[in-house]
mmCIF file of C-alpha atoms in Angstrom:
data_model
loop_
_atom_site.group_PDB
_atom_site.id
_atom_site.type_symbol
_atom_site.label_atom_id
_atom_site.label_comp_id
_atom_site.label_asym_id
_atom_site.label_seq_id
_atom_site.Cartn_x
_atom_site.Cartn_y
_atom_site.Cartn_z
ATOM 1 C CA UNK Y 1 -171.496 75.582 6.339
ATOM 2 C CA UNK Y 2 -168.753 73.269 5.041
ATOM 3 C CA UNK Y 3 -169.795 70.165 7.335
ATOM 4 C CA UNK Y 4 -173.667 70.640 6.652
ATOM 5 C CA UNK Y 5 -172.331 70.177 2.914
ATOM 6 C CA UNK Y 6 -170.437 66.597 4.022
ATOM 7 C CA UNK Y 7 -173.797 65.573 5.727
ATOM 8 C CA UNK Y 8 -176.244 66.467 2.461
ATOM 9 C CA UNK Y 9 -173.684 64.170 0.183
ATOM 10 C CA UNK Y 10 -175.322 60.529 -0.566
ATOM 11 C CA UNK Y 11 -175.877 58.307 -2.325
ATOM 12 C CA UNK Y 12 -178.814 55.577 -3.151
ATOM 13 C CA UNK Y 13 -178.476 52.603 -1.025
ATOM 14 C CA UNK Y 14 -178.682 49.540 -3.421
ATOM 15 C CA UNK Y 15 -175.471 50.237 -4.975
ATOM 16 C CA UNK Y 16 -173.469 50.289 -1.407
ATOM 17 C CA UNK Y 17 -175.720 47.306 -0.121
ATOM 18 C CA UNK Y 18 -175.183 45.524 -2.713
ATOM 19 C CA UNK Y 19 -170.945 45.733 -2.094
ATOM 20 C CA UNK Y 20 -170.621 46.605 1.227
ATOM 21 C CA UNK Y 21 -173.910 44.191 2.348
ATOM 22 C CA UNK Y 22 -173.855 40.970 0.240
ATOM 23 C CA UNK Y 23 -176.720 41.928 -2.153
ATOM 24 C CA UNK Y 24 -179.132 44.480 -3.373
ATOM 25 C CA UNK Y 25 -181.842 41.197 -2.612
ATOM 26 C CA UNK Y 26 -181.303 41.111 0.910
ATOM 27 C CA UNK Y 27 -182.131 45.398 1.299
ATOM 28 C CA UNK Y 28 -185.599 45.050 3.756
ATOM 29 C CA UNK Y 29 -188.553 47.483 2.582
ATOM 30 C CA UNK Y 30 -187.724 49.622 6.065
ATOM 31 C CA UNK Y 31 -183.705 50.119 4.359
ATOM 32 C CA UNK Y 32 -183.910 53.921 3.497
ATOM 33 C CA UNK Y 33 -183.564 55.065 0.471
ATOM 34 C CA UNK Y 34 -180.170 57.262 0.684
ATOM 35 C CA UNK Y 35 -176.791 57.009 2.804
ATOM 36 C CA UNK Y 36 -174.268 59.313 3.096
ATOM 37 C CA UNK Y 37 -171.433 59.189 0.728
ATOM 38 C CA UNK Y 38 -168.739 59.767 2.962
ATOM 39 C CA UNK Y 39 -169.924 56.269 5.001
ATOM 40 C CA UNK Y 40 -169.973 54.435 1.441
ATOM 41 C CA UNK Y 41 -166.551 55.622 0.597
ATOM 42 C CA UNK Y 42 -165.209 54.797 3.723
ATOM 43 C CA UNK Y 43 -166.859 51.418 3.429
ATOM 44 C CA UNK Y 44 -165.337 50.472 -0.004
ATOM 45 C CA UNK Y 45 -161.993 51.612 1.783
ATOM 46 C CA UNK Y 46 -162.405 49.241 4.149
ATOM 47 C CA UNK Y 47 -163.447 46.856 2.209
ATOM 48 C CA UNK Y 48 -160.530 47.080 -0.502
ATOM 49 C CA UNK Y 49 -157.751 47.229 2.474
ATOM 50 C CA UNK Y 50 -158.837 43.932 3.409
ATOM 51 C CA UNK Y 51 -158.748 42.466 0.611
ATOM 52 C CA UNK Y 52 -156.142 39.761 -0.991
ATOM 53 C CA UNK Y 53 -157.086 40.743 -4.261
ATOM 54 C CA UNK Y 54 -155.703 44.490 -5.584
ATOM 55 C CA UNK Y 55 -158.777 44.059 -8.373
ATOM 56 C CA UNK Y 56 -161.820 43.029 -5.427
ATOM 57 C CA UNK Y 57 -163.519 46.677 -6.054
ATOM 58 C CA UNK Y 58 -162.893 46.521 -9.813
ATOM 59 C CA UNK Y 59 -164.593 43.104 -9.983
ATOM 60 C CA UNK Y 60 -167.425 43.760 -8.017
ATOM 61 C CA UNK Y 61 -168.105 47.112 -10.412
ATOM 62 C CA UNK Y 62 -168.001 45.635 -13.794
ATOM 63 C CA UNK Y 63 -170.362 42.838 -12.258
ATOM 64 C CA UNK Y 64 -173.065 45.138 -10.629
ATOM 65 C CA UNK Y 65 -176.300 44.656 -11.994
ATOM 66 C CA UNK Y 66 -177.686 47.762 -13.491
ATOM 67 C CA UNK Y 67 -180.831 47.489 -11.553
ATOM 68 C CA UNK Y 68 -179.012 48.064 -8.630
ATOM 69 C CA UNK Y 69 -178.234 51.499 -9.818
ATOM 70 C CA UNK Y 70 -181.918 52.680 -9.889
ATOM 71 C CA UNK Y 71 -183.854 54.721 -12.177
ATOM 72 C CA UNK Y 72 -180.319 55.567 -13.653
ATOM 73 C CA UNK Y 73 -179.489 51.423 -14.011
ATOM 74 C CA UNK Y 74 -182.686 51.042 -15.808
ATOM 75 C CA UNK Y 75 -182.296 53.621 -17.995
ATOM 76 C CA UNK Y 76 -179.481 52.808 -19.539
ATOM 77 C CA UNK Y 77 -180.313 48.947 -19.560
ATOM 78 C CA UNK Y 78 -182.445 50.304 -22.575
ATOM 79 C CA UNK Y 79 -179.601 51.961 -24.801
ATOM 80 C CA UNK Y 80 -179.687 50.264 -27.944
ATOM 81 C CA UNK Y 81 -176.001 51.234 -28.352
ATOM 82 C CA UNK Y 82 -173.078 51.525 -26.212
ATOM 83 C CA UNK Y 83 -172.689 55.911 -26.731
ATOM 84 C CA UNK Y 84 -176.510 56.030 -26.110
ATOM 85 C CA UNK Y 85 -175.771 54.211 -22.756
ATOM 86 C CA UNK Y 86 -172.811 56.658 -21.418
ATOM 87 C CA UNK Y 87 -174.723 59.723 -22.535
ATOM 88 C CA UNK Y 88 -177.799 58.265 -20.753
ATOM 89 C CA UNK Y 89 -175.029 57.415 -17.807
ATOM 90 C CA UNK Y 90 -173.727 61.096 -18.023
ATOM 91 C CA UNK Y 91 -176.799 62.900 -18.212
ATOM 92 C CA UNK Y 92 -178.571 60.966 -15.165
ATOM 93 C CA UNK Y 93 -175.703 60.570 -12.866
ATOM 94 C CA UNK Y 94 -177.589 62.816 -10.187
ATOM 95 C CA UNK Y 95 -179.982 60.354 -9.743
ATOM 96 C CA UNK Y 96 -177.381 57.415 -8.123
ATOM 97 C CA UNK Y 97 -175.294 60.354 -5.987
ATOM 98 C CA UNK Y 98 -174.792 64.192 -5.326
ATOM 99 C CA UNK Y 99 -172.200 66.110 -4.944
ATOM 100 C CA UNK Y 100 -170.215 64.574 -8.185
ATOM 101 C CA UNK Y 101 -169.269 65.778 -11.411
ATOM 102 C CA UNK Y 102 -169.552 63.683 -14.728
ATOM 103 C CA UNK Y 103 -168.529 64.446 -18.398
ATOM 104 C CA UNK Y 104 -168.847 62.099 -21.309
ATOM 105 C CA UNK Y 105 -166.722 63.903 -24.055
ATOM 106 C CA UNK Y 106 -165.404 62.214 -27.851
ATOM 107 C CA UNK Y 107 -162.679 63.673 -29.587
ATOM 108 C CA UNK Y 108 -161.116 62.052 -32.386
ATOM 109 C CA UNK Y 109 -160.811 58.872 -32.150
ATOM 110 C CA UNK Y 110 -161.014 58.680 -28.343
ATOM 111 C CA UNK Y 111 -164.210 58.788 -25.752
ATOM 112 C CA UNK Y 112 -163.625 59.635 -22.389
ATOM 113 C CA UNK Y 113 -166.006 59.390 -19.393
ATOM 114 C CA UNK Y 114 -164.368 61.254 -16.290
ATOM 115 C CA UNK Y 115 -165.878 61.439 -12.659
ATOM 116 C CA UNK Y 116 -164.598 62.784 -9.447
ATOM 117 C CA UNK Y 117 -166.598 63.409 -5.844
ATOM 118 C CA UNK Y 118 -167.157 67.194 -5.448
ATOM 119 C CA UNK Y 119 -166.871 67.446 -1.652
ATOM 120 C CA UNK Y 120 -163.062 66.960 -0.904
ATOM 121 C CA UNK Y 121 -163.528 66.109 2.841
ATOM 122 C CA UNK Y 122 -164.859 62.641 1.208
ATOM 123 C CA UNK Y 123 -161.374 61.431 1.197
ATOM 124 C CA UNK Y 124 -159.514 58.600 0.784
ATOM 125 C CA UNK Y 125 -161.821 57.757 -2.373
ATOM 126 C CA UNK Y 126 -159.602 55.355 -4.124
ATOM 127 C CA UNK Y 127 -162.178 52.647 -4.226
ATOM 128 C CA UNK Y 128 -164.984 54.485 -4.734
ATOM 129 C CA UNK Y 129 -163.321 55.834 -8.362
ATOM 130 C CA UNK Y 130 -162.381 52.274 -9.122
ATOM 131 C CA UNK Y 131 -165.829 51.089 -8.282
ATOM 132 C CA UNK Y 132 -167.120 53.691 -10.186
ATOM 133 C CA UNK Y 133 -164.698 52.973 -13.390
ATOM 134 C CA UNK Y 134 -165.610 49.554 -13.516
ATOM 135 C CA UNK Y 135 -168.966 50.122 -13.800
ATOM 136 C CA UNK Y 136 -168.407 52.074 -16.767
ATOM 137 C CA UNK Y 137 -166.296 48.891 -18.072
ATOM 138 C CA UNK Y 138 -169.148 46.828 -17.393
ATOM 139 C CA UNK Y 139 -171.533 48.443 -19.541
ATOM 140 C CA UNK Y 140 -168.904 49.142 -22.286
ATOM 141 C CA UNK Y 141 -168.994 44.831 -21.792
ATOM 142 C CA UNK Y 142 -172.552 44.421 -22.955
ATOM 143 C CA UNK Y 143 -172.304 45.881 -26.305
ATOM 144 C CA UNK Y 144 -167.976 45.654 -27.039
ATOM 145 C CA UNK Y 145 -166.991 42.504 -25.234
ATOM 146 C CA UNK Y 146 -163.219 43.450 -26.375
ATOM 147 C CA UNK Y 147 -164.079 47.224 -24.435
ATOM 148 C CA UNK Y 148 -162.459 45.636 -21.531
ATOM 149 C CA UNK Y 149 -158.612 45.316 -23.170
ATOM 150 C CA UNK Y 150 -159.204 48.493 -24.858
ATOM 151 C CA UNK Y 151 -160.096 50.994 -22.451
ATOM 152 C CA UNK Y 152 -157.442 53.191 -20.542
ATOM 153 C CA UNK Y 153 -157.662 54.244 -17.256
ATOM 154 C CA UNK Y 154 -156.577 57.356 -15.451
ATOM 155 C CA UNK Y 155 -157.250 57.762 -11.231
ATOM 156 C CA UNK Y 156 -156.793 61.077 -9.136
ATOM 157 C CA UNK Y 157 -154.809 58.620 -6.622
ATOM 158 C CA UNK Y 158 -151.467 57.010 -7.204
ATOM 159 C CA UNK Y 159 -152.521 53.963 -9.323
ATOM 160 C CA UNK Y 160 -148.443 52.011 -9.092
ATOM 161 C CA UNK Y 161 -149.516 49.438 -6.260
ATOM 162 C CA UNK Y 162 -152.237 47.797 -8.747
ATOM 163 C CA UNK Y 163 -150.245 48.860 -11.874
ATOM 164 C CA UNK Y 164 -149.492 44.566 -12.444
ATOM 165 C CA UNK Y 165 -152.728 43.630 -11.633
ATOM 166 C CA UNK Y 166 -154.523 46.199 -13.816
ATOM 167 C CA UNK Y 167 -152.336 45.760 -16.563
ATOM 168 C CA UNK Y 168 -153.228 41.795 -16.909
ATOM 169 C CA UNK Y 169 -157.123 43.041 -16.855
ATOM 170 C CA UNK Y 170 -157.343 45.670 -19.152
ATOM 171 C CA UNK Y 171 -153.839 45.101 -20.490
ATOM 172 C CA UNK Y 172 -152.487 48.798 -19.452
ATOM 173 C CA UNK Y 173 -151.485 50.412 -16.492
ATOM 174 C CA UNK Y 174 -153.013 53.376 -15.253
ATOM 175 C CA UNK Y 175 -152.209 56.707 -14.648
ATOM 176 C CA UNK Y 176 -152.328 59.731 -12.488
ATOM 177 C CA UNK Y 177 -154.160 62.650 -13.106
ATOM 178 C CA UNK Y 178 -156.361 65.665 -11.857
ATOM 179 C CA UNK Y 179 -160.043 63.472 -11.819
ATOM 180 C CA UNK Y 180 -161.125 59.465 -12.596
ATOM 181 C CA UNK Y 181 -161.410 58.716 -16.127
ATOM 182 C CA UNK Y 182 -162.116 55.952 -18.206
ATOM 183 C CA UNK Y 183 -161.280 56.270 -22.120
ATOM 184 C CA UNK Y 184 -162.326 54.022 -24.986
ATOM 185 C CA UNK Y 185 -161.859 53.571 -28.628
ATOM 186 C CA UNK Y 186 -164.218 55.613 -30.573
ATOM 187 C CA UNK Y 187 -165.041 53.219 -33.001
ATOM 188 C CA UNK Y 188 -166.677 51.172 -30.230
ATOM 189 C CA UNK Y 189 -169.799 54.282 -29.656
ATOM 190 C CA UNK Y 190 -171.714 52.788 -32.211
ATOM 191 C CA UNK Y 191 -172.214 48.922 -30.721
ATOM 192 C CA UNK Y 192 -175.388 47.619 -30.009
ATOM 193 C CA UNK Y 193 -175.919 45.170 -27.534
ATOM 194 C CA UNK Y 194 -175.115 41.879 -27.655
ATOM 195 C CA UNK Y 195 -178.098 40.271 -26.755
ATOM 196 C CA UNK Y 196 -180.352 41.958 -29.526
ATOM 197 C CA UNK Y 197 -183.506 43.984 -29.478
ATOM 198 C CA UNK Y 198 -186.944 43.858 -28.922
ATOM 199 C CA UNK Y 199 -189.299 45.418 -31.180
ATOM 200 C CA UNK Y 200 -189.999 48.480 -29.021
ATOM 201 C CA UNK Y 201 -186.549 49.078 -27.537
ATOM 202 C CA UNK Y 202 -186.119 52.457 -29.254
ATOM 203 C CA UNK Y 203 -189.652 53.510 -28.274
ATOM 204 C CA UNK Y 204 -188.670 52.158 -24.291
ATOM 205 C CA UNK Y 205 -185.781 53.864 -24.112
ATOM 206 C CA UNK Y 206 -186.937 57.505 -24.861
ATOM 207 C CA UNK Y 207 -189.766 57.094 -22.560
ATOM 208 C CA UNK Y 208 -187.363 55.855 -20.165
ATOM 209 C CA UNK Y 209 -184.890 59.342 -20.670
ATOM 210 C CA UNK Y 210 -188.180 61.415 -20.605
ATOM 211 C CA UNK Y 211 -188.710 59.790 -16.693
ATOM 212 C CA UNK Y 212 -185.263 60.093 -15.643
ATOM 213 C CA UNK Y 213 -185.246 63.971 -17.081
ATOM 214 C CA UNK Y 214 -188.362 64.580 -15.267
ATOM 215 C CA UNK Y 215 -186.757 62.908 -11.682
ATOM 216 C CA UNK Y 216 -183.776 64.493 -12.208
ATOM 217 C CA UNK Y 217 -185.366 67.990 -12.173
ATOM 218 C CA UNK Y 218 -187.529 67.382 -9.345
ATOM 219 C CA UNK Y 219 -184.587 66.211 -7.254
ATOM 220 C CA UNK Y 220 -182.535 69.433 -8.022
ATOM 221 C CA UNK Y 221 -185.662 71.841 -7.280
ATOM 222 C CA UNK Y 222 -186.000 70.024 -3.643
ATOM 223 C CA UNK Y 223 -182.259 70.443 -2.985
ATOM 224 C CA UNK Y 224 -182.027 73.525 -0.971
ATOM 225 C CA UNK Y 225 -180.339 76.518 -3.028
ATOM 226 C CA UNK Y 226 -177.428 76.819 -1.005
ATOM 227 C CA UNK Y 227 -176.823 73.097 -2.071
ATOM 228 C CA UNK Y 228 -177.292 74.346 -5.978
ATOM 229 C CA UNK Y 229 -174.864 76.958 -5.384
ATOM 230 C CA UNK Y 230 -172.569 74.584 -3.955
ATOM 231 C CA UNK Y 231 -172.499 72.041 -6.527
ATOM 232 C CA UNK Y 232 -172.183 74.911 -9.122
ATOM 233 C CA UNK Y 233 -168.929 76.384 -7.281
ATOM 234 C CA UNK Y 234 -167.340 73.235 -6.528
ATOM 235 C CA UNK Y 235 -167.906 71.793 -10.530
ATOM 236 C CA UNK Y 236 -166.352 75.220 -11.580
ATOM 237 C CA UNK Y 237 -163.814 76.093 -9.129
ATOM 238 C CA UNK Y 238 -160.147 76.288 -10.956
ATOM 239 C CA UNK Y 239 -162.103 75.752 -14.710
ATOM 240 C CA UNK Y 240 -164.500 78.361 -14.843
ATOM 241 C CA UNK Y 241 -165.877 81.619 -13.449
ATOM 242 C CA UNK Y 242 -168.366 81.205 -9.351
ATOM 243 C CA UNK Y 243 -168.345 84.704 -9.764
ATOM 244 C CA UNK Y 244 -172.283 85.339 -8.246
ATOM 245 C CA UNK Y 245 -173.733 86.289 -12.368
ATOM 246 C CA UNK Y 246 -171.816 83.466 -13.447
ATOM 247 C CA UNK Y 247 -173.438 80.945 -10.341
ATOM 248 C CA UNK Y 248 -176.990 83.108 -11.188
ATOM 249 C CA UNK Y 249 -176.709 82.361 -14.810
ATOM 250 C CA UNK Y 250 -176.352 78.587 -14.483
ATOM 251 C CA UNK Y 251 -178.872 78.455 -11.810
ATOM 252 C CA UNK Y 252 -181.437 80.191 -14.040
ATOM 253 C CA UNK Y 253 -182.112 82.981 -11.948
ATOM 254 C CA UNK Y 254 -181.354 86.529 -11.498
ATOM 255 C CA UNK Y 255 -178.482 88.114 -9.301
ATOM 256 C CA UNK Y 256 -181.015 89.587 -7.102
ATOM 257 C CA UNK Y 257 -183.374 86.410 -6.583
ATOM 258 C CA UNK Y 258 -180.426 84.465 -5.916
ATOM 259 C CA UNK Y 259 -179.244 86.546 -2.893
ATOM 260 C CA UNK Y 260 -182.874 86.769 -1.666
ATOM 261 C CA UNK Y 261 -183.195 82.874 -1.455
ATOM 262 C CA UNK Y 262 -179.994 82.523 0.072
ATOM 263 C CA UNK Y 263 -181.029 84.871 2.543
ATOM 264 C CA UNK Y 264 -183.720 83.057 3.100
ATOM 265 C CA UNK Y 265 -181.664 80.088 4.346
ATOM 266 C CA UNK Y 266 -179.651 82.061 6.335
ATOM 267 C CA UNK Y 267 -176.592 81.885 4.439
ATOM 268 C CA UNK Y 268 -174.393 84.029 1.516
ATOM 269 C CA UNK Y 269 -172.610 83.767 -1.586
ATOM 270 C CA UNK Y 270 -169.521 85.182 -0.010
ATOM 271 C CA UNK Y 271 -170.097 82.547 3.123
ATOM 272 C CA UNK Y 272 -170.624 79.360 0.062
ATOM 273 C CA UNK Y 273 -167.497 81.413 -2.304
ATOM 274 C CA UNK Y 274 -165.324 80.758 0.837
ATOM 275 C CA UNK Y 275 -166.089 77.145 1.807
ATOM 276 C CA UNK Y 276 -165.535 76.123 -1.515
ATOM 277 C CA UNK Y 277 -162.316 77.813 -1.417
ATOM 278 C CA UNK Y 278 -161.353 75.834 1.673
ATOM 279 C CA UNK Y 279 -162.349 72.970 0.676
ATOM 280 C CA UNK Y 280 -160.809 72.758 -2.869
ATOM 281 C CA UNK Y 281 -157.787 75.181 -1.287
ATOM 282 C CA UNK Y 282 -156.992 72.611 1.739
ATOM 283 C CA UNK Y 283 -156.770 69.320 -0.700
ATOM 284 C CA UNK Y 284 -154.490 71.167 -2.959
ATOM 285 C CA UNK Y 285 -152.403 71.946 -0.046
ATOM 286 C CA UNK Y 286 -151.842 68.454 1.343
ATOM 287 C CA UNK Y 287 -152.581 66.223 -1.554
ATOM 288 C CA UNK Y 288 -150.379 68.249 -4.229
ATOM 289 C CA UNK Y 289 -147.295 69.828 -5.104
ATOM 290 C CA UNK Y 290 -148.510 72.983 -6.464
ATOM 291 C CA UNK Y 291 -146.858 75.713 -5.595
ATOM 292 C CA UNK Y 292 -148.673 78.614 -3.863
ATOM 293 C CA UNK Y 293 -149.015 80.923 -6.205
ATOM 294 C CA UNK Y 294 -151.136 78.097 -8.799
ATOM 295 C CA UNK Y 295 -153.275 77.104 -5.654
ATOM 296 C CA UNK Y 296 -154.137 81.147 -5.447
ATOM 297 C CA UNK Y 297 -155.083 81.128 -9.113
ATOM 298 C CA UNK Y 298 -157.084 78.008 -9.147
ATOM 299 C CA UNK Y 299 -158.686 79.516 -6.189
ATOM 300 C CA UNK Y 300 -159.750 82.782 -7.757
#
């Protein structure tokens, strides 16, 4: 059970190809249309441990174009202002790559966008939550040029060896914590973008939520429901209750029909409870210094 959830992890292919291959351009009409996210991660790795520059994966994020991030790109290539475009970014995140987690949350006068892979197996993922970051920068970029200088930056991985280098970019260093987040200024929500807008740009960019809503849900109903359950556990593992009501109740279904479809696919709850639990249980192990007794609690 836990590698079949590794292999059902992926992500759309123009993003990658368009780092790891030279250009979303040069993707053939035969390129399919997914790749697993484990062999992007590793190939942003790669890609950053060769590198001269500590910044190459930042760069290359706050330049992708948004087209290269699908329905999701266009979509928020429409916002007419800068909090329309990371709640557009936050609600359709499902449609670049599974087994994530976004939240978009403003308090105060702070607004903070934080993202972290689900599936711990997918790991080293240093680059891929820098990549990820910066694209977040970049579209902060089109509507507050200053965004850039204002934003801080927190990464689930030691940050120290780029600490300089990040601090002459955004003009702070970064700093550890439990998931990838990038935080702005409130007063920056309410931009519009720099370049102006067309007469129907309010009308364009509804219609355009209305189609990502619509693929979004028919993406999740053709994900098997072991892969629902999953992604509910693994989002609420150590936060929230994956008791099976609680899993039910967020799946919109009853107790009952959710152990019948499980059945179905000849799996469990108890069999998905437990992978989660090694999988979140093992990276706490080796990748933190909790002790014991905080791993058991986070575990349930």
């Amino acid at each position: 059970m836990e590698a079949t959830r590794v292999e059902g992890s992926w992500i759309i292919s123009r993003p990658p190809l368009s780092v790891v291959g030279g250009g979303a351009a040069e993707v053939s009409a035969e390129a399919a249309p997914t790749m697993r996210l484990a062999d992007f991660v590793a190939s942003l790795e790669a890609i950053a441990a060769s590198s001269l520059d500590p910044l190459a994966i930042w760069r290359a994020g706050q330049a992708m174009d948004l087209a290269d991030l699908g329905v999701l790109g266009c979509t928020v290539a429409l916002a007419p202002t800068l909090v329309a475009a990371l709640r557009a970014f936050h609600k359709g995140f499902g449609a670049l790559q599974s087994a994530s987690s976004v939240d978009f949350q403003v308090e105060d006068d702070r607004a903070s966008f934080s993202y972290r892979i689900l599936d711990n197996d997918v790991w080293p993922r240093r680059a891929d939550s820098e990549l990820t970051l910066a694209v977040l920068s970049g579209i902060a970029r089109r509507f507050a040029p200053d965004a850039t200088t204002a934003c801080a930056l927190n990464f689930e991985h030691d940050p120290r060896a780029q600490g300089a280098a990040f601090a002459a970019t955004v003009g702070s260093v970064p700093r550890q914590d439990e998931t990838n987040a990038i935080v702005f200024p409130a007063r920056l929500l309410d931009r519009r973008r720099a370049e102006g807008e067309g007469p129907d740009t309010a009308r364009a960019f509804r219609e355009a939520m209305i189609a990502l809503e619509t693929h979004l849900r028919a993406m999740w109903l053709r994900q098997p429901v072991s892969h629902r359950v999953w992604h509910a556990m693994m989002e609420r593992i150590g936060r929230d209750d994956i008791d099976q009501d609680a899993i039910a109740r967020a799946l919109g279904v009853s107790r009952r029909t959710l152990r019948r479809q499980l059945d179905t696919e000849g799996t469990s709850f108890h069999e998905l409870t437990e992978s989660c639990r090694r999988n979140v249980g093992h990276a706490l192990l080796v990748r933190t210094d909790l002790p014991m007794i905080e791993i058991s609690m986070r575990l349930g």
